[in-house]
Amino acid sequence: MQFPRVVTLPQGAANPDMLAAAASSDGSLLVVGGFDGELREYNARNGFSPFSTCLNSARTAGQYLRSSISYAAFKPHGAAQQFSKAAQSGRSMLLVLGSDGDVLEYHHGSQCVVRGAKERTYADGVLTDEANQLFAAAWSPDGARYVTGGKDATPKVYDEDAKVAVRCLHDGVEDGSRGHTASIQSLRWPSPDVIVSGGWDYTVLVWDVRAARAQRRLYGPYLCGDGLDVSPDCRTLATASTRAKDQLELWDFSTFKKIATVQWPSLAPAGQPLTPFDGAPGAAAPQDTPRAQVIPEHGAAPESPSTRVADDARGDNNLFCVRYSPSGRYLAAGGSYDFRIFDMMAASPAAPASTDSPVVTPVVAGELQPGGGSPHAVFNVAWGPDSSWCAAVGARGLAKVVARD
């Protein structure tokens, strides 16, 4: 096993569901956040020992996240302006989203909220006064802009310097069509003018930021979490779908031709509870859960997996998140009952272009499984910048790091 070491991050007695994880670009910090609205930080250079809870000083000024933390992302290393000497040491700006529309830019060095605002819902061509529920974000490669996505199905591009939204990505591929038609759950910004988004409408869209409209569409992946990523060389798109079959798929990013399906168990291990969400078996998932809800058919209302009972008392092993390592060699994915790191250099060969896409079985380089560290759902992952460790966060306070020795 290439990642044999498992470190448990202390979360306190409450053990809230964890939805967000991010690593600083210099590898010194790991932050995680979730339902309790707290963002916790850990010293990645000292065995992931905990620091004081983030946003503490911001709380004294009355500027703090009042909702669940749904996403967090550090500004890219060396990008745009440096806020202070502390920023120059690599502890850069951190973008934090709240499930009720909070958008915060938090600076670690000065421990202050540089920007705090509510994102407004986009509807019928205008921004309304209603707050938008937010689930996903991504920085541009140069750190000058970022994009957010959520319930209103409209990615919004912000100018980081001006601290305002400058674009609403609404127009679809065909003239007069709409881009997304349901909640956006995952975003990536792999190159200066390209944004990738996916969500509940079984659709992945590639946007041209300059044209402010979708250029290409992939129909099929059903994302209920941070379930898409683009490889560092921008050649491959990985999607993690919330379903019992063909959960983890690889696509040619330039053509959207399916390359392969990565083998993933369809059912939970025998003896595991049906609900991966919270305490009591059979309890429904919280109504405001922005991750891991299941829509069994397109357009149907969300239902909790805890309401479904399989004949053999084993639930579907859905996937919620996927992330390439910065080196591009490894692919981490997490779901209802498993978290795995695959060595993509050791995957079985892809089939020729004239045949159907194969099912590949890469070498498992690291994992958390029931009885071995992760009996709960994994909702998000974050890689260290040198690809030597990967953090997994999820239900009931799950927060662990899988690392090399």
mmCIF file of C-alpha atoms in Angstrom:
data_model
loop_
_atom_site.group_PDB
_atom_site.id
_atom_site.type_symbol
_atom_site.label_atom_id
_atom_site.label_comp_id
_atom_site.label_asym_id
_atom_site.label_seq_id
_atom_site.Cartn_x
_atom_site.Cartn_y
_atom_site.Cartn_z
ATOM 1 C CA MET A 1 0.000 0.000 0.000
ATOM 2 C CA GLN A 2 1.499 3.345 -1.053
ATOM 3 C CA PHE A 3 -0.524 5.344 1.505
ATOM 4 C CA PRO A 4 -0.471 3.118 4.608
ATOM 5 C CA ARG A 5 -0.672 5.747 7.358
ATOM 6 C CA VAL A 6 -4.081 6.930 8.648
ATOM 7 C CA VAL A 7 -4.369 10.012 10.875
ATOM 8 C CA THR A 8 -7.651 10.830 12.629
ATOM 9 C CA LEU A 9 -8.361 14.560 12.966
ATOM 10 C CA PRO A 10 -10.057 15.434 16.279
ATOM 11 C CA GLN A 11 -13.489 17.056 15.877
ATOM 12 C CA GLY A 12 -14.753 17.366 19.431
ATOM 13 C CA ALA A 13 -17.744 15.697 21.037
ATOM 14 C CA ALA A 14 -20.425 16.919 18.618
ATOM 15 C CA ASN A 15 -19.111 15.058 15.530
ATOM 16 C CA PRO A 16 -21.021 17.133 12.957
ATOM 17 C CA ASP A 17 -21.162 16.011 9.345
ATOM 18 C CA MET A 18 -18.147 17.389 7.469
ATOM 19 C CA LEU A 19 -18.648 18.687 3.921
ATOM 20 C CA ALA A 20 -15.576 20.810 3.137
ATOM 21 C CA ALA A 21 -11.827 20.168 3.029
ATOM 22 C CA ALA A 22 -8.976 22.230 1.566
ATOM 23 C CA ALA A 23 -5.170 22.284 1.698
ATOM 24 C CA SER A 24 -3.053 25.443 1.442
ATOM 25 C CA SER A 25 -0.822 25.727 -1.593
ATOM 26 C CA ASP A 26 2.366 25.514 0.476
ATOM 27 C CA GLY A 27 1.192 22.343 2.224
ATOM 28 C CA SER A 28 1.259 23.791 5.722
ATOM 29 C CA LEU A 29 -2.470 23.899 6.465
ATOM 30 C CA LEU A 30 -5.476 21.640 6.167
ATOM 31 C CA VAL A 31 -8.933 23.040 6.907
ATOM 32 C CA VAL A 32 -12.223 21.168 7.259
ATOM 33 C CA GLY A 33 -15.751 22.410 7.913
ATOM 34 C CA GLY A 34 -19.315 21.206 8.082
ATOM 35 C CA PHE A 35 -22.804 21.428 9.520
ATOM 36 C CA ASP A 36 -21.856 23.288 12.700
ATOM 37 C CA GLY A 37 -20.523 26.328 10.793
ATOM 38 C CA GLU A 38 -17.022 25.951 12.265
ATOM 39 C CA LEU A 39 -13.888 25.805 10.120
ATOM 40 C CA ARG A 40 -11.108 23.834 11.808
ATOM 41 C CA GLU A 41 -7.452 24.083 10.813
ATOM 42 C CA TYR A 42 -4.614 21.579 11.233
ATOM 43 C CA ASN A 43 -0.850 21.830 10.982
ATOM 44 C CA ALA A 44 -0.022 19.541 8.062
ATOM 45 C CA ARG A 45 3.703 19.862 8.789
ATOM 46 C CA ASN A 46 3.391 18.678 12.364
ATOM 47 C CA GLY A 47 1.379 15.476 12.200
ATOM 48 C CA PHE A 48 -1.879 17.347 11.500
ATOM 49 C CA SER A 49 -2.085 18.690 15.029
ATOM 50 C CA PRO A 50 -5.040 21.057 15.485
ATOM 51 C CA PHE A 51 -4.791 24.834 15.624
ATOM 52 C CA SER A 52 -7.494 27.002 17.150
ATOM 53 C CA THR A 53 -10.750 27.062 15.218
ATOM 54 C CA CYS A 54 -10.678 29.380 12.202
ATOM 55 C CA LEU A 55 -12.832 32.497 12.015
ATOM 56 C CA ASN A 56 -12.560 33.080 15.770
ATOM 57 C CA SER A 57 -11.338 36.657 15.426
ATOM 58 C CA ALA A 58 -13.921 37.270 12.728
ATOM 59 C CA ARG A 59 -16.609 36.165 15.172
ATOM 60 C CA THR A 60 -15.651 38.928 17.605
ATOM 61 C CA ALA A 61 -16.374 41.463 14.882
ATOM 62 C CA GLY A 62 -19.713 39.867 14.130
ATOM 63 C CA GLN A 63 -18.512 38.578 10.756
ATOM 64 C CA TYR A 64 -18.853 34.829 10.780
ATOM 65 C CA LEU A 65 -20.507 32.017 8.938
ATOM 66 C CA ARG A 66 -24.017 31.606 10.271
ATOM 67 C CA SER A 67 -24.823 28.439 8.311
ATOM 68 C CA SER A 68 -23.333 25.087 7.467
ATOM 69 C CA ILE A 69 -19.993 25.274 5.678
ATOM 70 C CA SER A 70 -20.574 23.663 2.309
ATOM 71 C CA TYR A 71 -17.239 24.312 0.553
ATOM 72 C CA ALA A 72 -13.759 25.757 1.080
ATOM 73 C CA ALA A 73 -10.914 26.430 -1.343
ATOM 74 C CA PHE A 74 -7.532 28.120 -0.938
ATOM 75 C CA LYS A 75 -6.417 30.726 -3.431
ATOM 76 C CA PRO A 76 -3.770 29.309 -5.804
ATOM 77 C CA HIS A 77 -0.134 29.757 -4.754
ATOM 78 C CA GLY A 78 1.536 32.970 -5.853
ATOM 79 C CA ALA A 79 -1.658 34.228 -7.478
ATOM 80 C CA ALA A 80 -2.792 37.836 -7.731
ATOM 81 C CA GLN A 81 -2.121 40.191 -4.816
ATOM 82 C CA GLN A 82 -0.465 39.240 -1.551
ATOM 83 C CA PHE A 83 -2.417 40.532 1.418
ATOM 84 C CA SER A 84 0.413 40.529 3.965
ATOM 85 C CA LYS A 85 3.716 38.913 4.900
ATOM 86 C CA ALA A 86 1.769 35.978 6.252
ATOM 87 C CA ALA A 87 0.259 35.440 2.819
ATOM 88 C CA GLN A 88 3.721 35.406 1.298
ATOM 89 C CA SER A 89 4.583 32.448 3.530
ATOM 90 C CA GLY A 90 1.955 30.415 1.654
ATOM 91 C CA ARG A 91 -1.043 30.826 3.964
ATOM 92 C CA SER A 92 -3.148 32.449 1.280
ATOM 93 C CA MET A 93 -6.719 33.605 0.995
ATOM 94 C CA LEU A 94 -9.394 31.033 1.726
ATOM 95 C CA LEU A 95 -12.789 31.086 0.027
ATOM 96 C CA VAL A 96 -15.534 29.712 2.284
ATOM 97 C CA LEU A 97 -19.139 29.063 1.243
ATOM 98 C CA GLY A 98 -22.204 28.695 3.434
ATOM 99 C CA SER A 99 -25.243 26.638 2.593
ATOM 100 C CA ASP A 100 -27.497 29.685 3.025
ATOM 101 C CA GLY A 101 -25.596 31.864 0.541
ATOM 102 C CA ASP A 102 -22.661 33.157 2.595
ATOM 103 C CA VAL A 103 -19.535 33.915 0.539
ATOM 104 C CA LEU A 104 -16.502 34.700 2.704
ATOM 105 C CA GLU A 105 -12.911 35.461 1.795
ATOM 106 C CA TYR A 106 -10.904 34.706 4.899
ATOM 107 C CA HIS A 107 -7.225 35.567 5.315
ATOM 108 C CA HIS A 108 -5.213 33.284 7.571
ATOM 109 C CA GLY A 109 -2.305 35.599 8.261
ATOM 110 C CA SER A 110 -4.382 38.463 9.593
ATOM 111 C CA GLN A 111 -7.257 36.236 10.754
ATOM 112 C CA CYS A 112 -9.865 38.523 9.292
ATOM 113 C CA VAL A 113 -12.735 38.270 6.847
ATOM 114 C CA VAL A 114 -11.690 40.360 3.851
ATOM 115 C CA ARG A 115 -15.071 40.009 2.193
ATOM 116 C CA GLY A 116 -18.398 38.752 3.465
ATOM 117 C CA ALA A 117 -21.610 38.794 1.458
ATOM 118 C CA LYS A 118 -24.747 36.880 0.556
ATOM 119 C CA GLU A 119 -24.994 35.515 -2.954
ATOM 120 C CA ARG A 120 -28.334 36.281 -4.551
ATOM 121 C CA THR A 121 -30.421 33.838 -6.573
ATOM 122 C CA TYR A 122 -30.458 34.237 -10.347
ATOM 123 C CA ALA A 123 -33.924 33.855 -11.868
ATOM 124 C CA ASP A 124 -35.536 34.993 -15.129
ATOM 125 C CA GLY A 125 -32.426 36.865 -16.205
ATOM 126 C CA VAL A 126 -31.940 38.923 -13.026
ATOM 127 C CA LEU A 127 -30.451 38.602 -9.549
ATOM 128 C CA THR A 128 -33.277 38.511 -6.993
ATOM 129 C CA ASP A 129 -33.189 39.440 -3.307
ATOM 130 C CA GLU A 130 -33.409 35.775 -2.282
ATOM 131 C CA ALA A 131 -30.190 34.209 -0.972
ATOM 132 C CA ASN A 132 -28.812 31.329 -3.019
ATOM 133 C CA GLN A 133 -27.950 28.015 -1.352
ATOM 134 C CA LEU A 134 -24.291 27.309 -2.250
ATOM 135 C CA PHE A 135 -22.536 23.967 -2.695
ATOM 136 C CA ALA A 136 -19.420 24.407 -4.863
ATOM 137 C CA ALA A 137 -16.660 26.813 -5.889
ATOM 138 C CA ALA A 138 -13.369 26.987 -7.792
ATOM 139 C CA TRP A 139 -10.570 29.532 -8.222
ATOM 140 C CA SER A 140 -9.245 30.516 -11.630
ATOM 141 C CA PRO A 141 -5.651 29.314 -12.190
ATOM 142 C CA ASP A 142 -4.273 32.825 -11.645
ATOM 143 C CA GLY A 143 -6.392 33.472 -8.548
ATOM 144 C CA ALA A 144 -7.872 36.654 -10.012
ATOM 145 C CA ARG A 145 -11.409 35.231 -10.161
ATOM 146 C CA TYR A 146 -13.520 32.490 -8.650
ATOM 147 C CA VAL A 147 -16.803 30.816 -9.522
ATOM 148 C CA THR A 148 -19.594 29.619 -7.233
ATOM 149 C CA GLY A 149 -22.530 27.289 -7.829
ATOM 150 C CA GLY A 150 -25.631 26.171 -5.994
ATOM 151 C CA LYS A 151 -29.357 25.762 -5.919
ATOM 152 C CA ASP A 152 -30.221 28.304 -8.632
ATOM 153 C CA ALA A 153 -28.305 26.254 -11.259
ATOM 154 C CA THR A 154 -26.328 29.311 -12.409
ATOM 155 C CA PRO A 155 -22.537 29.520 -11.924
ATOM 156 C CA LYS A 156 -21.444 33.055 -10.986
ATOM 157 C CA VAL A 157 -17.980 34.398 -11.743
ATOM 158 C CA TYR A 158 -16.504 36.863 -9.223
ATOM 159 C CA ASP A 159 -13.659 39.312 -9.663
ATOM 160 C CA GLU A 160 -11.504 38.716 -6.586
ATOM 161 C CA ASP A 161 -10.045 42.208 -6.541
ATOM 162 C CA ALA A 162 -13.352 44.055 -6.989
ATOM 163 C CA LYS A 163 -15.204 41.535 -4.771
ATOM 164 C CA VAL A 164 -18.242 41.489 -7.067
ATOM 165 C CA ALA A 165 -19.942 39.009 -9.391
ATOM 166 C CA VAL A 166 -19.109 39.898 -12.994
ATOM 167 C CA ARG A 167 -20.788 37.041 -14.910
ATOM 168 C CA CYS A 168 -23.775 34.731 -14.542
ATOM 169 C CA LEU A 169 -23.321 31.585 -16.642
ATOM 170 C CA HIS A 170 -26.838 30.793 -17.778
ATOM 171 C CA ASP A 171 -26.990 30.239 -21.551
ATOM 172 C CA GLY A 172 -26.801 26.675 -22.822
ATOM 173 C CA VAL A 173 -25.080 25.155 -25.832
ATOM 174 C CA GLU A 174 -27.996 25.769 -28.214
ATOM 175 C CA ASP A 175 -29.305 29.283 -28.836
ATOM 176 C CA GLY A 176 -32.111 30.098 -26.437
ATOM 177 C CA SER A 177 -31.414 27.088 -24.200
ATOM 178 C CA ARG A 178 -30.490 27.124 -20.550
ATOM 179 C CA GLY A 179 -27.280 25.657 -19.187
ATOM 180 C CA HIS A 180 -28.121 23.757 -15.996
ATOM 181 C CA THR A 181 -31.682 23.015 -14.941
ATOM 182 C CA ALA A 182 -31.020 21.757 -11.389
ATOM 183 C CA SER A 183 -28.661 22.311 -8.492
ATOM 184 C CA ILE A 184 -24.924 22.632 -9.247
ATOM 185 C CA GLN A 185 -22.867 20.377 -6.989
ATOM 186 C CA SER A 186 -19.317 20.562 -8.405
ATOM 187 C CA LEU A 187 -17.109 23.106 -10.213
ATOM 188 C CA ARG A 188 -13.591 23.164 -11.662
ATOM 189 C CA TRP A 189 -11.598 25.924 -13.403
ATOM 190 C CA PRO A 190 -8.835 23.945 -15.193
ATOM 191 C CA SER A 191 -7.587 26.631 -17.623
ATOM 192 C CA PRO A 192 -7.889 30.454 -17.863
ATOM 193 C CA ASP A 193 -11.088 30.623 -19.929
ATOM 194 C CA VAL A 194 -12.695 27.238 -19.189
ATOM 195 C CA ILE A 195 -15.060 26.318 -16.327
ATOM 196 C CA VAL A 196 -16.563 22.857 -15.821
ATOM 197 C CA SER A 197 -19.769 22.303 -13.830
ATOM 198 C CA GLY A 198 -22.039 19.397 -12.936
ATOM 199 C CA GLY A 199 -24.958 18.566 -10.690
ATOM 200 C CA TRP A 200 -28.432 17.131 -10.246
ATOM 201 C CA ASP A 201 -29.533 17.460 -13.871
ATOM 202 C CA TYR A 202 -27.348 14.549 -15.076
ATOM 203 C CA THR A 203 -25.294 17.058 -17.036
ATOM 204 C CA VAL A 204 -21.663 18.216 -17.123
ATOM 205 C CA LEU A 205 -21.128 21.512 -18.934
ATOM 206 C CA VAL A 206 -17.940 23.145 -20.221
ATOM 207 C CA TRP A 207 -18.219 26.946 -20.245
ATOM 208 C CA ASP A 208 -16.253 29.580 -22.149
ATOM 209 C CA VAL A 209 -15.922 32.388 -19.612
ATOM 210 C CA ARG A 210 -15.319 34.960 -22.347
ATOM 211 C CA ALA A 211 -18.555 34.071 -24.156
ATOM 212 C CA ALA A 212 -20.443 33.494 -20.882
ATOM 213 C CA ARG A 213 -22.186 30.427 -22.286
ATOM 214 C CA ALA A 214 -21.824 26.649 -22.361
ATOM 215 C CA GLN A 215 -19.779 25.254 -25.247
ATOM 216 C CA ARG A 216 -20.047 21.492 -24.695
ATOM 217 C CA ARG A 217 -22.372 19.145 -22.810
ATOM 218 C CA LEU A 218 -21.999 15.634 -21.394
ATOM 219 C CA TYR A 219 -25.244 13.940 -20.358
ATOM 220 C CA GLY A 220 -25.220 11.022 -17.917
ATOM 221 C CA PRO A 221 -23.191 11.614 -14.715
ATOM 222 C CA TYR A 222 -25.452 12.281 -11.731
ATOM 223 C CA LEU A 223 -23.542 14.358 -9.191
ATOM 224 C CA CYS A 224 -24.701 14.779 -5.577
ATOM 225 C CA GLY A 225 -21.429 16.169 -4.248
ATOM 226 C CA ASP A 226 -18.014 17.353 -5.416
ATOM 227 C CA GLY A 227 -18.159 14.663 -8.063
ATOM 228 C CA LEU A 228 -16.111 15.887 -11.013
ATOM 229 C CA ASP A 229 -12.466 16.703 -11.616
ATOM 230 C CA VAL A 230 -10.143 17.395 -14.525
ATOM 231 C CA SER A 231 -6.662 15.854 -14.595
ATOM 232 C CA PRO A 232 -3.761 18.325 -14.223
ATOM 233 C CA ASP A 233 -2.833 17.861 -17.903
ATOM 234 C CA CYS A 234 -6.469 18.687 -18.890
ATOM 235 C CA ARG A 235 -6.767 15.457 -20.876
ATOM 236 C CA THR A 236 -9.182 13.462 -18.690
ATOM 237 C CA LEU A 237 -12.448 14.226 -16.911
ATOM 238 C CA ALA A 238 -13.391 12.036 -13.933
ATOM 239 C CA THR A 239 -17.006 11.861 -12.711
ATOM 240 C CA ALA A 240 -18.359 10.268 -9.505
ATOM 241 C CA SER A 241 -22.083 9.515 -9.732
ATOM 242 C CA THR A 242 -24.574 8.845 -6.959
ATOM 243 C CA ARG A 243 -25.891 5.531 -8.260
ATOM 244 C CA ALA A 244 -25.266 1.810 -7.846
ATOM 245 C CA LYS A 245 -23.616 1.139 -11.224
ATOM 246 C CA ASP A 246 -20.828 2.783 -13.246
ATOM 247 C CA GLN A 247 -20.223 5.239 -10.430
ATOM 248 C CA LEU A 248 -16.645 6.246 -11.325
ATOM 249 C CA GLU A 249 -16.119 7.098 -15.003
ATOM 250 C CA LEU A 250 -13.257 8.577 -17.034
ATOM 251 C CA TRP A 251 -13.841 10.703 -20.138
ATOM 252 C CA ASP A 252 -11.656 12.283 -22.800
ATOM 253 C CA PHE A 253 -11.933 15.938 -21.827
ATOM 254 C CA SER A 254 -11.665 17.282 -25.378
ATOM 255 C CA THR A 255 -14.278 14.971 -26.957
ATOM 256 C CA PHE A 256 -16.300 13.622 -23.981
ATOM 257 C CA LYS A 257 -15.758 10.125 -25.343
ATOM 258 C CA LYS A 258 -15.875 7.647 -22.474
ATOM 259 C CA ILE A 259 -12.445 6.149 -21.804
ATOM 260 C CA ALA A 260 -13.229 3.700 -19.013
ATOM 261 C CA THR A 261 -15.273 2.844 -15.934
ATOM 262 C CA VAL A 262 -13.202 2.348 -12.790
ATOM 263 C CA GLN A 263 -14.413 -0.675 -10.878
ATOM 264 C CA TRP A 264 -16.307 0.235 -7.699
ATOM 265 C CA PRO A 265 -18.518 -2.047 -5.557
ATOM 266 C CA SER A 266 -22.239 -1.672 -6.304
ATOM 267 C CA LEU A 267 -23.423 -2.555 -2.801
ATOM 268 C CA ALA A 268 -22.302 -1.715 0.694
ATOM 269 C CA PRO A 269 -20.279 -4.369 2.523
ATOM 270 C CA ALA A 270 -22.448 -6.952 4.264
ATOM 271 C CA GLY A 271 -23.649 -5.944 7.698
ATOM 272 C CA GLN A 272 -23.285 -2.182 7.156
ATOM 273 C CA PRO A 273 -26.172 0.160 8.067
ATOM 274 C CA LEU A 274 -28.346 1.524 5.276
ATOM 275 C CA THR A 275 -27.962 5.140 6.331
ATOM 276 C CA PRO A 276 -24.470 6.660 6.121
ATOM 277 C CA PHE A 277 -25.680 10.098 7.160
ATOM 278 C CA ASP A 278 -26.154 10.422 10.897
ATOM 279 C CA GLY A 279 -26.718 8.705 14.214
ATOM 280 C CA ALA A 280 -29.713 6.417 14.552
ATOM 281 C CA PRO A 281 -30.315 3.747 11.896
ATOM 282 C CA GLY A 282 -33.344 4.655 9.813
ATOM 283 C CA ALA A 283 -33.077 8.369 10.605
ATOM 284 C CA ALA A 284 -33.635 10.618 7.614
ATOM 285 C CA ALA A 285 -30.866 12.856 6.318
ATOM 286 C CA PRO A 286 -31.150 16.519 7.363
ATOM 287 C CA GLN A 287 -33.417 18.496 5.054
ATOM 288 C CA ASP A 288 -30.700 21.059 4.252
ATOM 289 C CA THR A 289 -28.076 18.447 3.400
ATOM 290 C CA PRO A 290 -26.383 19.798 0.263
ATOM 291 C CA ARG A 291 -24.553 16.522 -0.342
ATOM 292 C CA ALA A 292 -25.503 12.919 -0.748
ATOM 293 C CA GLN A 293 -29.202 13.283 -1.389
ATOM 294 C CA VAL A 294 -30.534 10.802 -3.905
ATOM 295 C CA ILE A 295 -32.930 11.601 -6.744
ATOM 296 C CA PRO A 296 -33.968 8.174 -8.073
ATOM 297 C CA GLU A 297 -35.325 9.530 -11.359
ATOM 298 C CA HIS A 298 -34.771 12.773 -13.249
ATOM 299 C CA GLY A 299 -36.993 15.472 -11.799
ATOM 300 C CA ALA A 300 -38.206 13.442 -8.831
ATOM 301 C CA ALA A 301 -38.043 14.799 -5.295
ATOM 302 C CA PRO A 302 -34.939 13.965 -3.221
ATOM 303 C CA GLU A 303 -35.170 11.041 -0.863
ATOM 304 C CA SER A 304 -32.800 9.774 1.766
ATOM 305 C CA PRO A 305 -31.125 6.408 1.191
ATOM 306 C CA SER A 306 -32.276 5.558 4.707
ATOM 307 C CA THR A 307 -35.830 5.254 3.356
ATOM 308 C CA ARG A 308 -34.836 2.547 0.882
ATOM 309 C CA VAL A 309 -34.399 -1.087 1.931
ATOM 310 C CA ALA A 310 -32.529 -3.553 -0.262
ATOM 311 C CA ASP A 311 -33.566 -7.195 -0.289
ATOM 312 C CA ASP A 312 -30.300 -8.219 1.318
ATOM 313 C CA ALA A 313 -30.301 -5.252 3.751
ATOM 314 C CA ARG A 314 -27.380 -3.646 1.935
ATOM 315 C CA GLY A 315 -27.610 -0.134 0.487
ATOM 316 C CA ASP A 316 -26.238 1.152 -2.802
ATOM 317 C CA ASN A 317 -22.573 2.144 -2.614
ATOM 318 C CA ASN A 318 -22.996 5.606 -4.143
ATOM 319 C CA LEU A 319 -20.110 7.938 -4.941
ATOM 320 C CA PHE A 320 -20.077 11.592 -3.881
ATOM 321 C CA CYS A 321 -16.601 13.004 -4.570
ATOM 322 C CA VAL A 322 -13.526 12.573 -6.755
ATOM 323 C CA ARG A 323 -10.195 14.404 -6.976
ATOM 324 C CA TYR A 324 -6.962 13.960 -8.922
ATOM 325 C CA SER A 325 -3.716 14.385 -7.044
ATOM 326 C CA PRO A 326 -1.671 17.453 -8.084
ATOM 327 C CA SER A 327 0.847 15.092 -9.705
ATOM 328 C CA GLY A 328 -1.917 13.503 -11.774
ATOM 329 C CA ARG A 329 -0.828 9.997 -10.828
ATOM 330 C CA TYR A 330 -3.504 9.261 -8.225
ATOM 331 C CA LEU A 331 -7.285 9.529 -8.201
ATOM 332 C CA ALA A 332 -9.149 9.695 -4.868
ATOM 333 C CA ALA A 333 -12.866 8.920 -4.607
ATOM 334 C CA GLY A 334 -15.289 8.625 -1.707
ATOM 335 C CA GLY A 335 -18.852 7.424 -1.264
ATOM 336 C CA SER A 336 -21.418 5.856 0.995
ATOM 337 C CA TYR A 337 -19.086 3.307 2.548
ATOM 338 C CA ASP A 338 -15.628 3.555 0.959
ATOM 339 C CA PHE A 339 -12.755 5.908 0.283
ATOM 340 C CA ARG A 340 -10.011 4.811 -2.095
ATOM 341 C CA ILE A 341 -6.916 6.198 -3.747
ATOM 342 C CA PHE A 342 -6.161 4.645 -7.134
ATOM 343 C CA ASP A 343 -2.761 4.580 -8.811
ATOM 344 C CA MET A 344 -3.790 5.450 -12.368
ATOM 345 C CA MET A 345 -0.346 4.587 -13.721
ATOM 346 C CA ALA A 346 -1.032 0.993 -12.707
ATOM 347 C CA ALA A 347 -4.480 0.756 -14.340
ATOM 348 C CA SER A 348 -5.257 -1.926 -16.876
ATOM 349 C CA PRO A 349 -4.840 -0.741 -20.517
ATOM 350 C CA ALA A 350 -7.723 1.108 -22.131
ATOM 351 C CA ALA A 351 -9.573 -0.573 -24.972
ATOM 352 C CA PRO A 352 -9.002 0.510 -28.599
ATOM 353 C CA ALA A 353 -11.196 3.355 -29.815
ATOM 354 C CA SER A 354 -13.314 0.962 -31.908
ATOM 355 C CA THR A 355 -14.544 -0.982 -28.870
ATOM 356 C CA ASP A 356 -16.743 -0.136 -25.917
ATOM 357 C CA SER A 357 -15.063 1.536 -22.957
ATOM 358 C CA PRO A 358 -13.583 -1.056 -20.587
ATOM 359 C CA VAL A 359 -13.923 -1.532 -16.868
ATOM 360 C CA VAL A 360 -10.462 -0.899 -15.421
ATOM 361 C CA THR A 361 -9.091 -1.976 -12.058
ATOM 362 C CA PRO A 362 -6.274 0.345 -10.972
ATOM 363 C CA VAL A 363 -4.064 -0.581 -8.046
ATOM 364 C CA VAL A 364 -5.550 0.670 -4.767
ATOM 365 C CA ALA A 365 -2.821 2.850 -3.273
ATOM 366 C CA GLY A 366 -4.735 3.795 -0.113
ATOM 367 C CA GLU A 367 -8.163 3.275 1.407
ATOM 368 C CA LEU A 368 -10.581 3.659 4.307
ATOM 369 C CA GLN A 369 -13.228 0.960 4.656
ATOM 370 C CA PRO A 370 -15.711 -0.294 7.267
ATOM 371 C CA GLY A 371 -13.720 -1.959 9.998
ATOM 372 C CA GLY A 372 -10.634 -0.200 8.689
ATOM 373 C CA GLY A 373 -11.354 3.431 9.381
ATOM 374 C CA SER A 374 -14.429 4.711 7.470
ATOM 375 C CA PRO A 375 -17.813 3.291 8.450
ATOM 376 C CA HIS A 376 -19.456 6.549 7.381
ATOM 377 C CA ALA A 377 -20.049 8.329 4.080
ATOM 378 C CA VAL A 378 -17.186 10.356 2.588
ATOM 379 C CA PHE A 379 -18.418 13.688 1.188
ATOM 380 C CA ASN A 380 -15.214 15.472 0.150
ATOM 381 C CA VAL A 381 -11.468 15.024 -0.269
ATOM 382 C CA ALA A 382 -8.425 17.315 -0.414
ATOM 383 C CA TRP A 383 -4.869 16.547 -1.571
ATOM 384 C CA GLY A 384 -1.660 17.954 -0.169
ATOM 385 C CA PRO A 385 0.221 19.916 -2.876
ATOM 386 C CA ASP A 386 3.019 17.336 -3.084
ATOM 387 C CA SER A 387 0.546 14.422 -3.455
ATOM 388 C CA SER A 388 1.949 12.750 -0.329
ATOM 389 C CA TRP A 389 -1.351 12.824 1.611
ATOM 390 C CA CYS A 390 -5.088 13.059 1.041
ATOM 391 C CA ALA A 391 -7.774 14.101 3.524
ATOM 392 C CA ALA A 392 -11.271 12.579 3.535
ATOM 393 C CA VAL A 393 -14.210 14.159 5.380
ATOM 394 C CA GLY A 394 -17.793 13.033 5.777
ATOM 395 C CA ALA A 395 -20.678 11.960 7.969
ATOM 396 C CA ARG A 396 -20.653 11.945 11.798
ATOM 397 C CA GLY A 397 -17.467 13.975 12.089
ATOM 398 C CA LEU A 398 -15.421 11.781 9.758
ATOM 399 C CA ALA A 399 -12.101 13.559 9.137
ATOM 400 C CA LYS A 400 -9.066 11.443 8.348
ATOM 401 C CA VAL A 401 -5.810 11.790 6.443
ATOM 402 C CA VAL A 402 -4.341 8.923 4.426
ATOM 403 C CA ALA A 403 -0.606 9.494 3.954
ATOM 404 C CA ARG A 404 2.683 8.008 2.900
ATOM 405 C CA ASP A 405 5.055 6.902 5.644
#
